[in-house]
Rosetta silent file (secondary structure, phi, psi, omega in degrees, C-alpha in Angstrom):
SEQUENCE: MKIQVTELYQNIPNPFRYETTISSDMENSDNMTLEFFDVTGKVLKRINKYFDKGLNSVKVEFDDDINGVIYYRMTTGEFTKTLKMLKIK
SCORE:     score description
SCORE:     0.000 S_00000001
   1 L     0.000  126.464 -179.891   21.150   10.568   16.052 S_00000001
   2 L   -83.514  131.289  175.294   18.286    9.739   13.675 S_00000001
   3 L   -95.286  118.777 -178.715   15.441    7.704   15.087 S_00000001
   4 L   -90.232  136.122  176.238   14.103    5.388   12.386 S_00000001
   5 L  -131.775  157.650  175.211   10.428    4.496   12.361 S_00000001
   6 L   -75.180  139.380 -179.810    8.284    2.466   10.011 S_00000001
   7 E  -144.963  143.416  173.518    6.278    4.619    7.590 S_00000001
   8 E  -108.972  132.294 -177.183    3.814    4.027    4.753 S_00000001
   9 L  -105.451  159.967  176.745    3.840    6.603    1.953 S_00000001
  10 L   -63.320  139.659  178.684    1.168    7.838   -0.441 S_00000001
  11 L   -64.121  152.560  178.913    1.019    5.848   -3.660 S_00000001
  12 E  -133.517  128.533   -4.715    2.519    7.358   -6.823 S_00000001
  13 L   -79.022  163.423  177.105    0.902    8.269   -9.137 S_00000001
  14 L  -148.277  113.898    5.180   -2.355    9.185   -7.471 S_00000001
  15 L   -72.747  166.775  179.947   -4.849    9.140   -9.113 S_00000001
  16 E  -138.138  161.713  178.969   -3.809    6.277  -11.407 S_00000001
  17 L  -106.299  -51.138 -171.199   -5.278    4.275  -14.277 S_00000001
  18 L  -110.713  -51.225  179.474   -3.374    1.009  -14.633 S_00000001
  19 E  -143.615  158.183  179.502   -0.730    0.613  -11.951 S_00000001
  20 E  -142.578  160.413 -179.573    0.625    2.499   -8.977 S_00000001
  21 E  -116.594  131.615  177.761    3.611    2.147   -6.667 S_00000001
  22 E  -113.902  128.089 -178.892    3.366    2.020   -2.892 S_00000001
  23 E  -116.478  152.258  175.556    6.510    2.616   -0.845 S_00000001
  24 E  -143.872  152.893  176.727    7.301    2.103    2.794 S_00000001
  25 E  -113.316  113.679 -173.927   10.286    2.741    4.997 S_00000001
  26 E   -95.853  129.606  176.816   10.790   -0.176    7.359 S_00000001
  27 L   -65.775  -39.488  179.427   12.410    0.291   10.753 S_00000001
  28 L  -139.126  158.403  171.844   13.346   -3.406   10.811 S_00000001
  29 L   -62.774  136.706 -174.953   13.088   -6.302    8.385 S_00000001
  30 E  -165.397  159.181  169.054    9.625   -7.778    8.852 S_00000001
  31 E   -73.360  141.218 -177.433    6.691   -9.537    7.215 S_00000001
  32 E  -132.129  142.187  173.323    4.255   -7.005    5.820 S_00000001
  33 E  -120.081  128.003  171.781    0.651   -7.285    4.686 S_00000001
  34 E  -109.599  122.876  177.242   -0.898   -4.779    2.294 S_00000001
  35 E  -116.599  139.046  179.496   -4.682   -4.973    2.072 S_00000001
  36 E  -119.612  131.030 -178.735   -6.760   -3.044   -0.443 S_00000001
  37 E  -144.863  156.232 -179.290  -10.463   -2.512    0.084 S_00000001
  38 L   -86.662 -176.280 -175.216  -13.329   -0.464   -1.303 S_00000001
  39 L   -66.676  -17.728  177.604  -15.564    2.007    0.529 S_00000001
  40 L   -88.221   -7.461 -178.354  -17.836   -0.834    1.694 S_00000001
  41 L    95.814   -0.850  178.619  -14.908   -2.673    3.306 S_00000001
  42 L   -68.028  128.026  178.883  -14.752   -5.444    0.681 S_00000001
  43 E   -74.064  123.267 -179.567  -11.171   -6.703    0.326 S_00000001
  44 E   -93.526  -31.438 -176.498  -10.044   -6.248   -3.290 S_00000001
  45 E  -164.177  151.272  176.655   -6.501   -7.575   -2.985 S_00000001
  46 E  -139.201  132.782  177.622   -4.025   -8.743   -0.366 S_00000001
  47 E  -123.020  124.683  173.715   -0.236   -8.865   -0.637 S_00000001
  48 E  -112.076  126.995 -174.634    1.925  -10.644    1.942 S_00000001
  49 E  -152.944  150.865  174.369    5.631   -9.987    1.555 S_00000001
  50 E   -92.773  125.503  179.354    8.867   -9.902    3.522 S_00000001
  51 E  -111.853  139.419  174.422   10.456   -6.435    3.461 S_00000001
  52 L   -78.695  160.704  174.897   14.018   -5.605    4.345 S_00000001
  53 L   -58.534  139.019  179.743   14.921   -2.736    6.663 S_00000001
  54 E   105.345 -161.484 -175.064   14.863    0.583    4.781 S_00000001
  55 E   -79.004  130.688  178.664   12.932    1.777    1.729 S_00000001
  56 E  -134.266  151.387  178.928   10.797   -0.799   -0.131 S_00000001
  57 E  -136.868  150.024  177.298    8.315   -0.480   -3.001 S_00000001
  58 E  -134.054  129.242  172.747    5.507   -2.591   -4.457 S_00000001
  59 E   -89.030  137.239 -175.900    3.829   -2.079   -7.849 S_00000001
  60 E  -130.010  135.261  175.409    0.103   -2.796   -7.765 S_00000001
  61 E  -121.497  149.844  176.756   -2.386   -3.320  -10.598 S_00000001
  62 L  -128.131  152.617  176.359   -6.177   -3.603  -10.424 S_00000001
  63 L   -58.870  154.937 -179.561   -8.759   -4.989  -12.850 S_00000001
  64 L   -62.966  -25.155 -177.941  -10.427   -2.481  -15.167 S_00000001
  65 L   -79.401   -4.287  176.811  -13.772   -2.971  -13.411 S_00000001
  66 L   -98.737  120.682  179.695  -12.371   -1.527  -10.167 S_00000001
  67 L  -144.561  160.448  177.566  -12.583    2.268  -10.040 S_00000001
  68 E   100.337 -157.923 -177.668  -12.960    4.997   -7.481 S_00000001
  69 E   -74.930  131.339  174.857  -11.565    5.317   -3.975 S_00000001
  70 E  -125.374  127.940  175.227   -9.452    2.395   -2.760 S_00000001
  71 E   -92.733  143.613  174.485   -8.154    2.228    0.783 S_00000001
  72 E  -132.054  136.862 -175.719   -4.878    0.483    1.486 S_00000001
  73 E  -125.873  128.495  175.275   -3.607   -0.675    4.854 S_00000001
  74 E  -104.081  132.334  178.583   -0.106   -1.815    5.718 S_00000001
  75 E  -130.517  129.960  170.453    0.339   -4.036    8.750 S_00000001
  76 L  -123.820 -169.316 -178.573    3.568   -5.342   10.262 S_00000001
  77 L   -54.436  -41.841 -175.330    4.244   -6.762   13.716 S_00000001
  78 L  -127.586   14.599 -173.313    3.910   -3.406   15.484 S_00000001
  79 L  -137.353  135.775  171.957    2.688   -0.988   12.788 S_00000001
  80 E  -142.645  133.127  175.813   -0.609   -0.338   11.033 S_00000001
  81 E  -149.148  141.073  179.177   -1.484    2.584    8.789 S_00000001
  82 E  -121.315  134.363  175.043   -4.286    3.153    6.275 S_00000001
  83 E  -130.034  172.847  177.342   -4.249    5.595    3.357 S_00000001
  84 E  -128.670  155.120  178.496   -6.504    6.072    0.338 S_00000001
  85 E  -139.218  170.671 -176.708   -5.929    6.349   -3.385 S_00000001
  86 E  -127.213  121.826  175.579   -8.031    6.972   -6.466 S_00000001
  87 E  -103.499  128.900 -178.124   -8.253    4.677   -9.489 S_00000001
  88 L  -120.593  159.819  176.835   -9.759    6.242  -12.630 S_00000001
  89 L   -83.710    0.000    0.000  -10.733    4.915  -16.052 S_00000001
């Protein structure tokens, strides 16, 4: 018997220039918040979305003036995970 858990995956592609895709595998259907912030902790973008149980993906774009390391954190009712990605010119 497979035990399903919620998981956040590394963005693809990484590094990226214009847009990247972030995927997650949801244990249950739930509201999800994705927050993106720079190394100083400044929030660059926030996405609130309802995800169905199973594999879900979100395409994300950033302004040209944002470059370097970007942290992204996914939060649901009982799950939080933070990963980092690299945006290049």
